[in-house]
Short mmCIF file of C-alpha atoms in Angstrom, two decimals:
data_model
loop_
_atom_site.label_atom_id
_atom_site.label_comp_id
_atom_site.label_asym_id
_atom_site.label_seq_id
_atom_site.Cartn_x
_atom_site.Cartn_y
_atom_site.Cartn_z
CA MET A 1 20.76 -3.05 -13.47
CA ASN A 2 19.41 -4.41 -9.94
CA ASP A 3 18.69 -7.85 -9.41
CA PRO A 4 15.96 -8.36 -7.67
CA ILE A 5 16.66 -12.58 -7.04
CA HIS A 6 20.64 -11.25 -5.65
CA SER A 7 18.81 -8.56 -3.31
CA ILE A 8 16.36 -11.42 -1.70
CA LEU A 9 19.29 -13.95 -1.28
CA ASN A 10 21.47 -11.27 0.39
CA ALA A 11 18.41 -10.35 2.98
CA ILE A 12 19.48 -13.19 5.58
CA ASP A 13 20.00 -10.95 8.69
CA HIS A 14 16.16 -11.69 9.50
CA ARG A 15 16.17 -15.71 9.11
CA PRO A 16 16.18 -18.03 12.12
CA TRP A 17 18.31 -20.35 10.05
CA PRO A 18 21.18 -20.49 7.49
CA LEU A 19 19.55 -20.91 3.39
CA PRO A 20 19.34 -24.12 2.19
CA LYS A 21 23.01 -24.62 0.27
CA THR A 22 20.57 -26.18 -2.46
CA SER A 23 19.59 -23.94 -5.30
CA TRP A 24 15.97 -22.65 -5.52
CA PHE A 25 13.52 -23.98 -7.28
CA TRP A 26 10.40 -21.49 -7.50
CA TYR A 27 10.02 -17.78 -8.07
CA GLN A 28 6.42 -16.17 -6.67
CA GLU A 29 4.87 -13.42 -5.20
CA TRP A 30 2.35 -12.94 -2.34
CA ASN A 31 0.90 -9.63 -3.47
CA GLU A 32 -1.73 -7.52 -1.24
CA ALA A 33 -1.94 -9.91 1.65
CA ILE A 34 -5.11 -9.65 4.69
CA PHE A 35 -4.16 -11.62 7.65
CA PHE A 36 -6.26 -12.63 10.53
CA HIS A 37 -5.34 -14.14 12.96
CA TYR A 38 -6.62 -16.28 16.37
CA GLN A 39 -5.55 -18.04 19.79
CA VAL A 40 -7.09 -21.32 19.92
CA ASP A 41 -7.78 -23.74 22.32
CA PRO A 42 -4.79 -26.33 21.03
CA ASN A 43 -7.39 -29.54 22.34
CA SER A 44 -9.30 -28.82 19.50
CA LEU A 45 -5.88 -28.22 17.09
CA ARG A 46 -4.44 -30.91 17.60
CA SER A 47 -6.69 -33.25 15.95
CA LEU A 48 -6.20 -30.94 13.01
CA VAL A 49 -2.39 -31.26 12.75
CA PRO A 50 -0.48 -34.94 12.59
CA ARG A 51 1.09 -36.09 15.01
CA HIS A 52 4.43 -36.08 14.08
CA LEU A 53 4.27 -32.56 14.00
CA GLU A 54 4.41 -30.52 17.49
CA LEU A 55 2.27 -27.66 17.55
CA ASP A 56 3.90 -24.15 17.73
CA GLN A 57 3.50 -21.82 20.79
CA PHE A 58 3.93 -18.30 21.42
CA GLY A 59 3.96 -17.51 25.15
CA GLY A 60 2.12 -20.56 25.51
CA GLU A 61 -0.66 -19.53 23.14
CA HIS A 62 -1.72 -21.36 19.94
CA TRP A 63 -2.62 -19.57 17.35
CA ILE A 64 -4.16 -19.84 13.66
CA SER A 65 -4.37 -17.31 10.61
CA VAL A 66 -6.42 -17.22 7.36
CA VAL A 67 -4.03 -15.28 4.22
CA ALA A 68 -6.20 -13.25 1.72
CA PHE A 69 -3.63 -12.28 -0.94
CA THR A 70 -2.78 -12.47 -4.89
CA MET A 71 -0.01 -15.19 -6.00
CA ASP A 72 1.39 -13.63 -8.94
CA LYS A 73 3.74 -14.32 -11.54
CA VAL A 74 4.40 -17.69 -9.97
CA HIS A 75 7.18 -19.95 -11.97
CA PRO A 76 10.41 -22.42 -11.84
CA ARG A 77 13.53 -20.95 -12.23
CA PHE A 78 15.11 -20.48 -15.60
CA THR A 79 11.26 -20.08 -16.63
CA PHE A 80 9.11 -17.05 -17.27
CA PRO A 81 5.76 -16.51 -15.48
CA ILE A 82 2.24 -16.81 -17.90
CA GLN A 83 -0.35 -14.70 -16.75
CA ILE A 84 -3.22 -17.49 -17.26
CA VAL A 85 -1.26 -19.69 -14.58
CA SER A 86 0.86 -17.71 -12.92
CA THR A 87 -1.46 -15.38 -11.13
CA PHE A 88 -4.23 -15.93 -8.97
CA HIS A 89 -6.33 -14.91 -5.79
CA GLU A 90 -5.37 -17.42 -2.89
CA VAL A 91 -6.85 -17.93 0.69
CA ASN A 92 -5.35 -20.25 2.76
CA LEU A 93 -6.21 -21.36 6.86
CA ARG A 94 -2.43 -21.69 8.37
CA THR A 95 -1.36 -22.99 11.84
CA TYR A 96 1.62 -22.92 13.56
CA VAL A 97 4.05 -26.14 13.96
CA LYS A 98 7.65 -27.62 14.48
CA LYS A 99 9.82 -30.34 13.86
CA ASP A 100 12.63 -31.11 15.06
CA GLY A 101 12.77 -27.72 16.32
CA LYS A 102 12.47 -25.88 12.70
CA SER A 103 9.32 -23.87 12.98
CA GLY A 104 7.08 -23.89 9.99
CA VAL A 105 3.48 -23.25 9.19
CA TYR A 106 0.85 -26.11 8.46
CA PHE A 107 -2.26 -25.75 5.85
CA LEU A 108 -5.79 -26.81 7.18
CA SER A 109 -6.93 -25.50 3.85
CA ILE A 110 -6.06 -23.25 0.92
CA GLU A 111 -8.67 -21.76 -1.31
CA ALA A 112 -7.58 -20.50 -5.09
CA GLU A 113 -9.31 -18.73 -7.95
CA LYS A 114 -8.54 -20.70 -11.17
CA TRP A 115 -9.45 -24.11 -11.53
CA ILE A 116 -5.39 -25.09 -13.48
CA PRO A 117 -3.55 -23.52 -11.17
CA THR A 118 -4.97 -25.53 -8.41
CA GLN A 119 -4.80 -28.01 -10.04
CA ILE A 120 -1.06 -27.90 -10.77
CA ALA A 121 -0.50 -26.51 -7.32
CA ARG A 122 -1.93 -29.40 -5.52
CA ILE A 123 0.09 -32.17 -7.85
CA ALA A 124 2.78 -29.57 -7.36
CA SER A 125 3.11 -29.51 -3.67
CA GLY A 126 0.99 -31.85 -2.49
CA LEU A 127 -1.21 -29.55 -0.21
CA PRO A 128 -4.31 -28.85 0.17
CA TYR A 129 -5.44 -26.89 -2.66
CA GLN A 130 -9.71 -26.52 -3.80
CA HIS A 131 -10.62 -24.55 -6.71
CA SER A 132 -13.27 -21.46 -5.71
CA LYS A 133 -15.21 -18.35 -6.88
CA ILE A 134 -12.95 -15.46 -5.81
CA HIS A 135 -13.24 -11.44 -6.03
CA ARG A 136 -11.19 -8.83 -4.63
CA THR A 137 -10.70 -5.40 -5.44
CA LYS A 138 -8.54 -3.05 -3.75
CA ASN A 139 -10.41 -2.89 -0.75
CA SER A 140 -12.71 -5.28 -0.52
CA TYR A 141 -12.35 -9.75 -0.60
CA GLN A 142 -14.93 -11.90 -1.75
CA ILE A 143 -14.91 -16.27 -1.81
CA ASN A 144 -17.54 -18.85 -2.23
CA GLY A 145 -16.52 -21.91 -2.14
CA LYS A 146 -17.39 -25.85 -0.57
CA ARG A 147 -15.21 -25.03 2.77
CA CYS A 148 -14.88 -21.49 2.65
CA ARG A 149 -16.79 -17.96 2.37
CA ILE A 150 -15.61 -14.84 3.16
CA ASP A 151 -16.96 -10.86 2.63
CA LEU A 152 -14.87 -8.40 3.93
CA ASP A 153 -14.32 -4.79 3.42
CA PHE A 154 -11.20 -3.10 4.94
CA GLN A 155 -9.17 0.07 4.25
CA VAL A 156 -5.30 -0.08 4.83
CA THR A 157 -4.07 2.33 8.05
CA LEU A 158 -0.98 3.20 9.65
CA PRO A 159 2.51 1.64 8.93
CA ILE A 160 3.78 -0.86 12.02
CA LYS A 161 7.29 0.75 12.05
CA TYR A 162 8.53 -1.51 14.64
CA PRO A 163 6.60 -5.11 15.09
CA LYS A 164 5.68 -6.56 18.42
CA ALA A 165 7.80 -10.44 18.72
CA LYS A 166 3.88 -12.01 18.75
CA GLU A 167 3.18 -9.97 15.23
CA LEU A 168 6.55 -11.45 13.69
CA TRP A 169 5.78 -15.09 15.05
CA LEU A 170 2.95 -14.92 12.92
CA THR A 171 4.16 -13.65 10.49
CA GLU A 172 8.06 -14.07 9.81
CA ARG A 173 7.75 -18.30 8.40
CA TYR A 174 10.47 -19.72 6.66
CA SER A 175 9.16 -22.99 6.33
CA LEU A 176 6.34 -25.32 5.96
CA TYR A 177 5.08 -29.07 6.56
CA ARG A 178 2.65 -30.96 3.92
CA GLY A 179 2.11 -32.84 6.97
CA LYS A 180 2.01 -36.24 5.12
CA ASP A 181 5.25 -38.23 5.74
CA SER A 182 6.64 -38.64 9.69
CA GLN A 183 9.53 -38.51 8.09
CA GLU A 184 9.64 -35.40 6.60
CA ARG A 185 11.38 -32.41 6.12
CA ALA A 186 10.30 -29.09 6.16
CA MET A 187 10.11 -27.26 2.76
CA ASP A 188 11.79 -23.76 2.80
CA VAL A 189 11.27 -19.94 1.47
CA HIS A 190 12.51 -16.75 1.65
CA HIS A 191 11.84 -13.49 0.87
CA LYS A 192 12.79 -10.17 3.02
CA PRO A 193 10.20 -9.42 5.71
CA TRP A 194 7.03 -8.49 5.54
CA GLU A 195 6.00 -4.62 5.95
CA LEU A 196 3.11 -4.89 7.99
CA PHE A 197 0.13 -2.28 7.94
CA GLN A 198 -2.65 -2.06 9.60
CA VAL A 199 -5.95 -2.55 8.43
CA GLU A 200 -9.68 -0.99 9.77
CA ILE A 201 -12.40 -3.43 8.93
CA SER A 202 -15.75 -2.51 8.34
CA LYS A 203 -17.41 -5.92 6.97
CA LEU A 204 -15.41 -9.17 7.63
CA ASN A 205 -17.73 -12.72 7.71
CA ILE A 206 -15.93 -15.54 7.80
CA GLY A 207 -16.87 -19.06 7.16
CA TYR A 208 -15.17 -22.74 7.14
CA THR A 209 -17.35 -25.31 7.00
CA GLU A 210 -14.65 -27.75 8.46
CA PHE A 211 -13.31 -25.97 11.00
CA VAL A 212 -17.01 -24.79 12.97
CA GLY A 213 -16.10 -24.60 16.48
CA LEU A 214 -12.54 -23.78 15.72
CA ALA A 215 -12.31 -20.11 16.12
CA ASP A 216 -14.65 -17.35 16.03
CA PHE A 217 -13.59 -16.91 12.32
CA SER A 218 -15.35 -13.01 11.70
CA LYS A 219 -13.76 -11.49 15.26
CA PRO A 220 -9.98 -12.04 14.84
CA ASP A 221 -7.94 -11.51 17.39
CA LEU A 222 -4.77 -9.47 15.35
CA THR A 223 -5.02 -8.26 12.11
CA HIS A 224 -2.61 -7.14 9.59
CA TYR A 225 -2.04 -5.82 5.60
CA SER A 226 1.24 -6.61 3.92
CA PRO A 227 1.36 -5.01 0.11
CA GLY A 228 3.67 -8.29 -0.26
CA VAL A 229 6.66 -9.93 -0.86
CA GLN A 230 8.73 -11.21 -3.62
CA VAL A 231 9.10 -15.42 -2.24
CA LEU A 232 11.64 -18.09 -3.50
CA ALA A 233 10.95 -21.15 -2.28
CA TRP A 234 12.53 -24.83 -2.41
CA LEU A 235 11.95 -28.35 -3.42
#
């Protein structure tokens, strides 16, 4: 019988640094993910990111991303997923940071579909989760929240067989920072490389009430789709 955890842990050639020496704690899946990437002014971004985190950059460019996906099968190690709390739609707004030379992401906003998982995630992770009404189908995604509104129609098209360096820089991220403590260490995650596809957008309206002027959210510079990844996360 194939062991999916063993398979994930053995896929390490793409990682920028070794796996943590301690045991992973969370299993989760990030499925049917749509990425919208925006190049932004670092001066506008700097005021939104804690000073102990360095703004990461690609060739002098600074970026933020909106990622809409379905969180699935979330559960701690040695337990099993419970549908009512383990599966929900999510949208996050993130940027790219570094600390002590270790690159990661920093979340400016996270919207989640179900109220109970939202509260659990906010307490367990310390990340800026907020409950929002989210509805998605195979080719659409709608969210109507206090901080974020999205109305999206799309079609997945051709696979991206050979992602460019910038596409890998934006998607292959294996740590995150909460930004609450200047002495914080990165929270590590691990998964196989994202399988990326081109996506054709027929309708896109995105608005963030707290980040007006940071980017024209309805006009992304890059877009991607992925069927998803199986993720192991450490405390």
